[in-house]
Amino acid sequence: MKAPDPRTLTRIPPVVTFASGAELLVRLNMAKSMTREGVRRLSKHPDWPFGPDRPYPYWELANADVMETEPFLRFFKQHPVDGRGPDKRPRAKKGS
């Protein structure tokens, strides 16, 4: 696996994917943990700014949908992530 360029660990990218956006939210301490699936789930929110008939389009880049970083981060500042997702069932006991 290729080592990441150190500049990418300190700068804000111009665009993000669902996966890189999740990593950016964690790096900026806007979420304790986040996955690309978590971002996809949150993209169902009525105020999500990306997509058809929304203020910002998804751009296709190298077979991935990318989003402009500024409105992406603005959405998460206005709608902070505050814990575990909708699955609130108790965890199964190990060894059962």
N, CA, C and O atoms as a GROMACS GRO file, in nm:
protein
  384
    1MET      N    1   0.084  -0.118   0.000
    1MET     CA    2   0.000   0.000   0.000
    1MET      C    3   0.088   0.124   0.000
    1MET      O    4   0.188   0.132   0.071
    2LYS      N    5   0.049   0.219  -0.080
    2LYS     CA    6   0.125   0.342  -0.095
    2LYS      C    7   0.107   0.431   0.028
    2LYS      O    8  -0.005   0.448   0.078
    3ALA      N    9   0.217   0.489   0.076
    3ALA     CA   10   0.210   0.580   0.190
    3ALA      C   11   0.144   0.711   0.147
    3ALA      O   12   0.175   0.762   0.039
    4PRO      N   13   0.054   0.766   0.229
    4PRO     CA   14  -0.012   0.891   0.191
    4PRO      C   15   0.086   1.008   0.192
    4PRO      O   16   0.178   1.013   0.274
    5ASP      N   17   0.065   1.100   0.102
    5ASP     CA   18   0.144   1.223   0.098
    5ASP      C   19   0.111   1.303   0.223
    5ASP      O   20  -0.007   1.327   0.250
    6PRO      N   21   0.210   1.346   0.302
    6PRO     CA   22   0.180   1.418   0.426
    6PRO      C   23   0.098   1.545   0.407
    6PRO      O   24   0.028   1.587   0.500
    7ARG      N   25   0.104   1.606   0.290
    7ARG     CA   26   0.025   1.727   0.266
    7ARG      C   27  -0.123   1.697   0.270
    7ARG      O   28  -0.203   1.784   0.305
    8THR      N   29  -0.162   1.574   0.234
    8THR     CA   30  -0.304   1.538   0.233
    8THR      C   31  -0.358   1.518   0.374
    8THR      O   32  -0.480   1.510   0.392
    9LEU      N   33  -0.271   1.511   0.472
    9LEU     CA   34  -0.315   1.492   0.611
    9LEU      C   35  -0.342   1.624   0.682
    9LEU      O   36  -0.399   1.624   0.791
   10THR      N   37  -0.302   1.736   0.621
   10THR     CA   38  -0.320   1.865   0.686
   10THR      C   39  -0.405   1.962   0.604
   10THR      O   40  -0.460   2.057   0.660
   11ARG      N   41  -0.417   1.940   0.477
   11ARG     CA   42  -0.495   2.031   0.392
   11ARG      C   43  -0.637   1.982   0.373
   11ARG      O   44  -0.666   1.863   0.388
   12ILE      N   45  -0.725   2.075   0.341
   12ILE     CA   46  -0.864   2.041   0.309
   12ILE      C   47  -0.872   2.023   0.157
   12ILE      O   48  -0.835   2.114   0.082
   13PRO      N   49  -0.919   1.907   0.110
   13PRO     CA   50  -0.926   1.884  -0.035
   13PRO      C   51  -1.039   1.965  -0.098
   13PRO      O   52  -1.136   2.000  -0.030
   14PRO      N   53  -1.029   1.995  -0.228
   14PRO     CA   54  -1.136   2.070  -0.295
   14PRO      C   55  -1.264   1.989  -0.313
   14PRO      O   56  -1.373   2.044  -0.315
   15VAL      N   57  -1.250   1.856  -0.326
   15VAL     CA   58  -1.366   1.768  -0.339
   15VAL      C   59  -1.344   1.644  -0.253
   15VAL      O   60  -1.231   1.608  -0.221
   16VAL      N   61  -1.455   1.579  -0.217
   16VAL     CA   62  -1.448   1.456  -0.138
   16VAL      C   63  -1.543   1.351  -0.196
   16VAL      O   64  -1.642   1.385  -0.260
   17THR      N   65  -1.511   1.226  -0.174
   17THR     CA   66  -1.602   1.116  -0.202
   17THR      C   67  -1.674   1.084  -0.072
   17THR      O   68  -1.649   1.148   0.030
   18PHE      N   69  -1.762   0.987  -0.074
   18PHE     CA   70  -1.828   0.948   0.050
   18PHE      C   71  -1.724   0.896   0.149
   18PHE      O   72  -1.731   0.926   0.269
   19ALA      N   73  -1.626   0.818   0.100
   19ALA     CA   74  -1.523   0.761   0.189
   19ALA      C   75  -1.426   0.868   0.238
   19ALA      O   76  -1.398   0.875   0.358
   20SER      N   77  -1.374   0.951   0.147
   20SER     CA   78  -1.278   1.053   0.192
   20SER      C   79  -1.347   1.161   0.275
   20SER      O   80  -1.285   1.222   0.362
   21GLY      N   81  -1.476   1.185   0.249
   21GLY     CA   82  -1.551   1.280   0.331
   21GLY      C   83  -1.566   1.228   0.474
   21GLY      O   84  -1.555   1.305   0.570
   22ALA      N   85  -1.591   1.098   0.488
   22ALA     CA   86  -1.600   1.038   0.621
   22ALA      C   87  -1.468   1.051   0.696
   22ALA      O   88  -1.466   1.086   0.814
   23GLU      N   89  -1.357   1.025   0.627
   23GLU     CA   90  -1.225   1.039   0.690
   23GLU      C   91  -1.199   1.184   0.729
   23GLU      O   92  -1.142   1.211   0.835
   24LEU      N   93  -1.240   1.278   0.644
   24LEU     CA   94  -1.219   1.420   0.673
   24LEU      C   95  -1.300   1.463   0.796
   24LEU      O   96  -1.249   1.538   0.878
   25LEU      N   97  -1.422   1.416   0.809
   25LEU     CA   98  -1.504   1.451   0.926
   25LEU      C   99  -1.437   1.404   1.055
   25LEU      O  100  -1.438   1.475   1.156
   26VAL      N  101  -1.379   1.285   1.052
   26VAL     CA  102  -1.309   1.233   1.171
   26VAL      C  103  -1.182   1.314   1.196
   26VAL      O  104  -1.152   1.350   1.310
   27ARG      N  105  -1.107   1.343   1.089
   27ARG     CA  106  -0.982   1.419   1.105
   27ARG      C  107  -1.008   1.558   1.161
   27ARG      O  108  -0.928   1.608   1.240
   28LEU      N  109  -1.119   1.621   1.122
   28LEU     CA  110  -1.152   1.755   1.170
   28LEU      C  111  -1.230   1.753   1.302
   28LEU      O  112  -1.278   1.856   1.349
   29ASN      N  113  -1.244   1.635   1.361
   29ASN     CA  114  -1.317   1.616   1.488
   29ASN      C  115  -1.463   1.660   1.478
   29ASN      O  116  -1.521   1.707   1.576
   30MET      N  117  -1.521   1.646   1.361
   30MET     CA  118  -1.663   1.677   1.343
   30MET      C  119  -1.747   1.552   1.368
   30MET      O  120  -1.869   1.560   1.380
   31ALA      N  121  -1.681   1.437   1.377
   31ALA     CA  122  -1.746   1.311   1.410
   31ALA      C  123  -1.643   1.224   1.481
   31ALA      O  124  -1.526   1.223   1.445
   32LYS      N  125  -1.690   1.151   1.582
   32LYS     CA  126  -1.599   1.063   1.655
   32LYS      C  127  -1.556   0.947   1.566
   32LYS      O  128  -1.439   0.909   1.565
   33SER      N  129  -1.650   0.893   1.492
   33SER     CA  130  -1.620   0.790   1.392
   33SER      C  131  -1.723   0.806   1.280
   33SER      O  132  -1.835   0.850   1.303
   34MET      N  133  -1.682   0.769   1.159
   34MET     CA  134  -1.772   0.780   1.044
   34MET      C  135  -1.718   0.689   0.934
   34MET      O  136  -1.597   0.676   0.916
   35THR      N  137  -1.810   0.628   0.862
   35THR     CA  138  -1.774   0.546   0.747
   35THR      C  139  -1.842   0.604   0.624
   35THR      O  140  -1.928   0.691   0.634
   36ARG      N  141  -1.803   0.554   0.508
   36ARG     CA  142  -1.868   0.601   0.385
   36ARG      C  143  -2.016   0.566   0.388
   36ARG      O  144  -2.098   0.642   0.336
   37GLU      N  145  -2.051   0.452   0.448
   37GLU     CA  146  -2.192   0.415   0.458
   37GLU      C  147  -2.268   0.508   0.551
   37GLU      O  148  -2.386   0.535   0.530
   38GLY      N  149  -2.201   0.558   0.654
   38GLY     CA  150  -2.263   0.656   0.742
   38GLY      C  151  -2.294   0.785   0.668
   38GLY      O  152  -2.400   0.844   0.687
   39VAL      N  153  -2.200   0.829   0.584
   39VAL     CA  154  -2.224   0.950   0.504
   39VAL      C  155  -2.337   0.924   0.405
   39VAL      O  156  -2.423   1.010   0.386
   40ARG      N  157  -2.337   0.806   0.342
   40ARG     CA  158  -2.446   0.773   0.249
   40ARG      C  159  -2.581   0.775   0.320
   40ARG      O  160  -2.679   0.825   0.265
   41ARG      N  161  -2.587   0.722   0.441
   41ARG     CA  162  -2.712   0.722   0.518
   41ARG      C  163  -2.755   0.865   0.547
   41ARG      O  164  -2.874   0.898   0.536
   42LEU      N  165  -2.660   0.950   0.584
   42LEU     CA  166  -2.693   1.090   0.614
   42LEU      C  167  -2.731   1.168   0.488
   42LEU      O  168  -2.795   1.273   0.497
   43SER      N  169  -2.692   1.118   0.371
   43SER     CA  170  -2.728   1.187   0.247
   43SER      C  171  -2.877   1.176   0.216
   43SER      O  172  -2.926   1.240   0.123
   44LYS      N  173  -2.950   1.097   0.294
   44LYS     CA  174  -3.096   1.087   0.279
   44LYS      C  175  -3.167   1.202   0.352
   44LYS      O  176  -3.288   1.219   0.338
   45HIS      N  177  -3.092   1.280   0.429
   45HIS     CA  178  -3.148   1.394   0.504
   45HIS      C  179  -3.211   1.493   0.406
   45HIS      O  180  -3.153   1.518   0.300
   46PRO      N  181  -3.326   1.550   0.438
   46PRO     CA  182  -3.392   1.643   0.345
   46PRO      C  183  -3.309   1.768   0.311
   46PRO      O  184  -3.329   1.828   0.206
   47ASP      N  185  -3.216   1.807   0.399
   47ASP     CA  186  -3.134   1.925   0.372
   47ASP      C  187  -3.002   1.893   0.301
   47ASP      O  188  -2.921   1.982   0.280
   48TRP      N  189  -2.981   1.766   0.264
   48TRP     CA  190  -2.857   1.727   0.197
   48TRP      C  191  -2.842   1.812   0.071
   48TRP      O  192  -2.933   1.816  -0.011
   49PRO      N  193  -2.726   1.880   0.053
   49PRO     CA  194  -2.715   1.977  -0.056
   49PRO      C  195  -2.677   1.922  -0.193
   49PRO      O  196  -2.670   1.998  -0.290
   50PHE      N  197  -2.653   1.791  -0.204
   50PHE     CA  198  -2.602   1.735  -0.330
   50PHE      C  199  -2.705   1.647  -0.400
   50PHE      O  200  -2.786   1.580  -0.337
   51GLY      N  201  -2.700   1.650  -0.532
   51GLY     CA  202  -2.784   1.562  -0.611
   51GLY      C  203  -2.873   1.638  -0.708
   51GLY      O  204  -2.871   1.761  -0.713
   52PRO      N  205  -2.951   1.564  -0.786
   52PRO     CA  206  -3.044   1.628  -0.879
   52PRO      C  207  -3.145   1.714  -0.803
   52PRO      O  208  -3.191   1.676  -0.695
   53ASP      N  209  -3.176   1.826  -0.857
   53ASP     CA  210  -3.271   1.920  -0.796
   53ASP      C  211  -3.223   1.972  -0.661
   53ASP      O  212  -3.304   2.011  -0.577
   54ARG      N  213  -3.093   1.972  -0.640
   54ARG     CA  214  -3.032   2.025  -0.518
   54ARG      C  215  -2.934   2.135  -0.559
   54ARG      O  216  -2.899   2.144  -0.677
   55PRO      N  217  -2.888   2.217  -0.464
   55PRO     CA  218  -2.800   2.328  -0.500
   55PRO      C  219  -2.666   2.286  -0.562
   55PRO      O  220  -2.610   2.361  -0.643
   56TYR      N  221  -2.614   2.168  -0.526
   56TYR     CA  222  -2.484   2.126  -0.575
   56TYR      C  223  -2.493   1.988  -0.640
   56TYR      O  224  -2.557   1.898  -0.585
   57PRO      N  225  -2.430   1.971  -0.757
   57PRO     CA  226  -2.434   1.840  -0.822
   57PRO      C  227  -2.327   1.748  -0.768
   57PRO      O  228  -2.228   1.792  -0.709
   58TYR      N  229  -2.348   1.618  -0.788
   58TYR     CA  230  -2.240   1.521  -0.771
   58TYR      C  231  -2.160   1.528  -0.900
   58TYR      O  232  -2.217   1.536  -1.009
   59TRP      N  233  -2.029   1.526  -0.890
   59TRP     CA  234  -1.944   1.523  -1.006
   59TRP      C  235  -1.884   1.383  -1.015
   59TRP      O  236  -1.846   1.326  -0.913
   60GLU      N  237  -1.876   1.329  -1.135
   60GLU     CA  238  -1.815   1.197  -1.150
   60GLU      C  239  -1.667   1.216  -1.182
   60GLU      O  240  -1.630   1.288  -1.274
   61LEU      N  241  -1.586   1.148  -1.105
   61LEU     CA  242  -1.441   1.156  -1.122
   61LEU      C  243  -1.384   1.017  -1.098
   61LEU      O  244  -1.395   0.963  -0.988
   62ALA      N  245  -1.323   0.959  -1.201
   62ALA     CA  246  -1.261   0.826  -1.191
   62ALA      C  247  -1.359   0.723  -1.134
   62ALA      O  248  -1.325   0.648  -1.043
   63ASN      N  249  -1.480   0.721  -1.187
   63ASN     CA  250  -1.583   0.625  -1.147
   63ASN      C  251  -1.634   0.644  -1.005
   63ASN      O  252  -1.689   0.551  -0.946
   64ALA      N  253  -1.617   0.761  -0.949
   64ALA     CA  254  -1.668   0.790  -0.814
   64ALA      C  255  -1.746   0.921  -0.818
   64ALA      O  256  -1.715   1.011  -0.896
   65ASP      N  257  -1.848   0.929  -0.735
   65ASP     CA  258  -1.920   1.055  -0.720
   65ASP      C  259  -1.843   1.140  -0.620
   65ASP      O  260  -1.811   1.095  -0.511
   66VAL      N  261  -1.813   1.264  -0.659
   66VAL     CA  262  -1.743   1.355  -0.569
   66VAL      C  263  -1.832   1.476  -0.541
   66VAL      O  264  -1.920   1.512  -0.619
   67MET      N  265  -1.806   1.536  -0.425
   67MET     CA  266  -1.884   1.651  -0.380
   67MET      C  267  -1.787   1.764  -0.346
   67MET      O  268  -1.675   1.739  -0.302
   68GLU      N  269  -1.830   1.887  -0.367
   68GLU     CA  270  -1.748   2.001  -0.327
   68GLU      C  271  -1.736   2.000  -0.174
   68GLU      O  272  -1.835   1.979  -0.104
   69THR      N  273  -1.618   2.022  -0.126
   69THR     CA  274  -1.592   2.009   0.018
   69THR      C  275  -1.661   2.117   0.101
   69THR      O  276  -1.712   2.087   0.209
   70GLU      N  277  -1.663   2.240   0.054
   70GLU     CA  278  -1.720   2.349   0.134
   70GLU      C  279  -1.866   2.324   0.171
   70GLU      O  280  -1.899   2.331   0.290
   71PRO      N  281  -1.957   2.294   0.075
   71PRO     CA  282  -2.095   2.268   0.116
   71PRO      C  283  -2.108   2.137   0.195
   71PRO      O  284  -2.198   2.124   0.279
   72PHE      N  285  -2.020   2.040   0.170
   72PHE     CA  286  -2.020   1.915   0.247
   72PHE      C  287  -1.994   1.945   0.395
   72PHE      O  288  -2.068   1.898   0.482
   73LEU      N  289  -1.888   2.022   0.423
   73LEU     CA  290  -1.856   2.055   0.562
   73LEU      C  291  -1.962   2.145   0.625
   73LEU      O  292  -1.993   2.132   0.743
   74ARG      N  293  -2.018   2.238   0.546
   74ARG     CA  294  -2.122   2.326   0.596
   74ARG      C  295  -2.244   2.245   0.642
   74ARG      O  296  -2.304   2.276   0.745
   75PHE      N  297  -2.279   2.141   0.566
   75PHE     CA  298  -2.391   2.056   0.604
   75PHE      C  299  -2.366   1.992   0.741
   75PHE      O  300  -2.455   1.990   0.826
   76PHE      N  301  -2.245   1.941   0.763
   76PHE     CA  302  -2.215   1.873   0.888
   76PHE      C  303  -2.197   1.971   1.004
   76PHE      O  304  -2.210   1.932   1.120
   77LYS      N  305  -2.166   2.097   0.976
   77LYS     CA  306  -2.164   2.198   1.082
   77LYS      C  307  -2.307   2.231   1.124
   77LYS      O  308  -2.334   2.253   1.243
   78GLN      N  309  -2.399   2.236   1.028
   78GLN     CA  310  -2.538   2.267   1.057
   78GLN      C  311  -2.613   2.147   1.114
   78GLN      O  312  -2.712   2.163   1.186
   79HIS      N  313  -2.566   2.025   1.082
   79HIS     CA  314  -2.629   1.902   1.128
   79HIS      C  315  -2.522   1.812   1.190
   79HIS      O  316  -2.481   1.713   1.128
   80PRO      N  317  -2.476   1.845   1.310
   80PRO     CA  318  -2.366   1.769   1.370
   80PRO      C  319  -2.401   1.621   1.393
   80PRO      O  320  -2.515   1.586   1.422
   81VAL      N  321  -2.300   1.539   1.379
   81VAL     CA  322  -2.314   1.396   1.405
   81VAL      C  323  -2.296   1.378   1.555
   81VAL      O  324  -2.196   1.421   1.612
   82ASP      N  325  -2.395   1.315   1.618
   82ASP     CA  326  -2.389   1.308   1.764
   82ASP      C  327  -2.399   1.167   1.820
   82ASP      O  328  -2.459   1.146   1.925
   83GLY      N  329  -2.343   1.072   1.753
   83GLY     CA  330  -2.340   0.938   1.812
   83GLY      C  331  -2.383   0.830   1.716
   83GLY      O  332  -2.385   0.847   1.595
   84ARG      N  333  -2.417   0.719   1.775
   84ARG     CA  334  -2.451   0.600   1.701
   84ARG      C  335  -2.573   0.624   1.613
   84ARG      O  336  -2.662   0.702   1.646
   85GLY      N  337  -2.577   0.555   1.501
   85GLY     CA  338  -2.685   0.570   1.406
   85GLY      C  339  -2.817   0.514   1.456
   85GLY      O  340  -2.834   0.493   1.576
   86PRO      N  341  -2.911   0.489   1.365
   86PRO     CA  342  -3.046   0.454   1.405
   86PRO      C  343  -3.061   0.316   1.470
   86PRO      O  344  -3.162   0.292   1.536
   87ASP      N  345  -2.964   0.226   1.454
   87ASP     CA  346  -2.974   0.092   1.512
   87ASP      C  347  -2.944   0.100   1.661
   87ASP      O  348  -2.827   0.113   1.699
   88LYS      N  349  -3.045   0.091   1.744
   88LYS     CA  350  -3.027   0.106   1.890
   88LYS      C  351  -3.046  -0.027   1.964
   88LYS      O  352  -3.050  -0.029   2.087
   89ARG      N  353  -3.057  -0.137   1.891
   89ARG     CA  354  -3.076  -0.266   1.957
   89ARG      C  355  -2.954  -0.301   2.042
   89ARG      O  356  -2.843  -0.260   2.009
   90PRO      N  357  -2.974  -0.376   2.148
   90PRO     CA  358  -2.858  -0.418   2.228
   90PRO      C  359  -2.768  -0.511   2.147
   90PRO      O  360  -2.814  -0.585   2.061
   91ARG      N  361  -2.645  -0.505   2.174
   91ARG     CA  362  -2.547  -0.590   2.105
   91ARG      C  363  -2.561  -0.734   2.150
   91ARG      O  364  -2.593  -0.761   2.266
   92ALA      N  365  -2.537  -0.827   2.059
   92ALA     CA  366  -2.544  -0.969   2.093
   92ALA      C  367  -2.424  -1.006   2.181
   92ALA      O  368  -2.314  -0.954   2.163
   93LYS      N  369  -2.447  -1.096   2.274
   93LYS     CA  370  -2.338  -1.141   2.360
   93LYS      C  371  -2.248  -1.234   2.282
   93LYS      O  372  -2.295  -1.317   2.205
   94LYS      N  373  -2.118  -1.220   2.300
   94LYS     CA  374  -2.023  -1.306   2.231
   94LYS      C  375  -2.023  -1.444   2.296
   94LYS      O  376  -2.042  -1.457   2.417
   95GLY      N  377  -2.003  -1.546   2.214
   95GLY     CA  378  -1.995  -1.682   2.265
   95GLY      C  379  -2.130  -1.749   2.284
   95GLY      O  380  -2.137  -1.859   2.337
   96SER      N  381  -2.236  -1.684   2.241
   96SER     CA  382  -2.369  -1.744   2.257
   96SER      C  383  -2.408  -1.822   2.135
   96SER      O  384  -2.516  -1.880   2.130
   0.00000   0.00000   0.00000
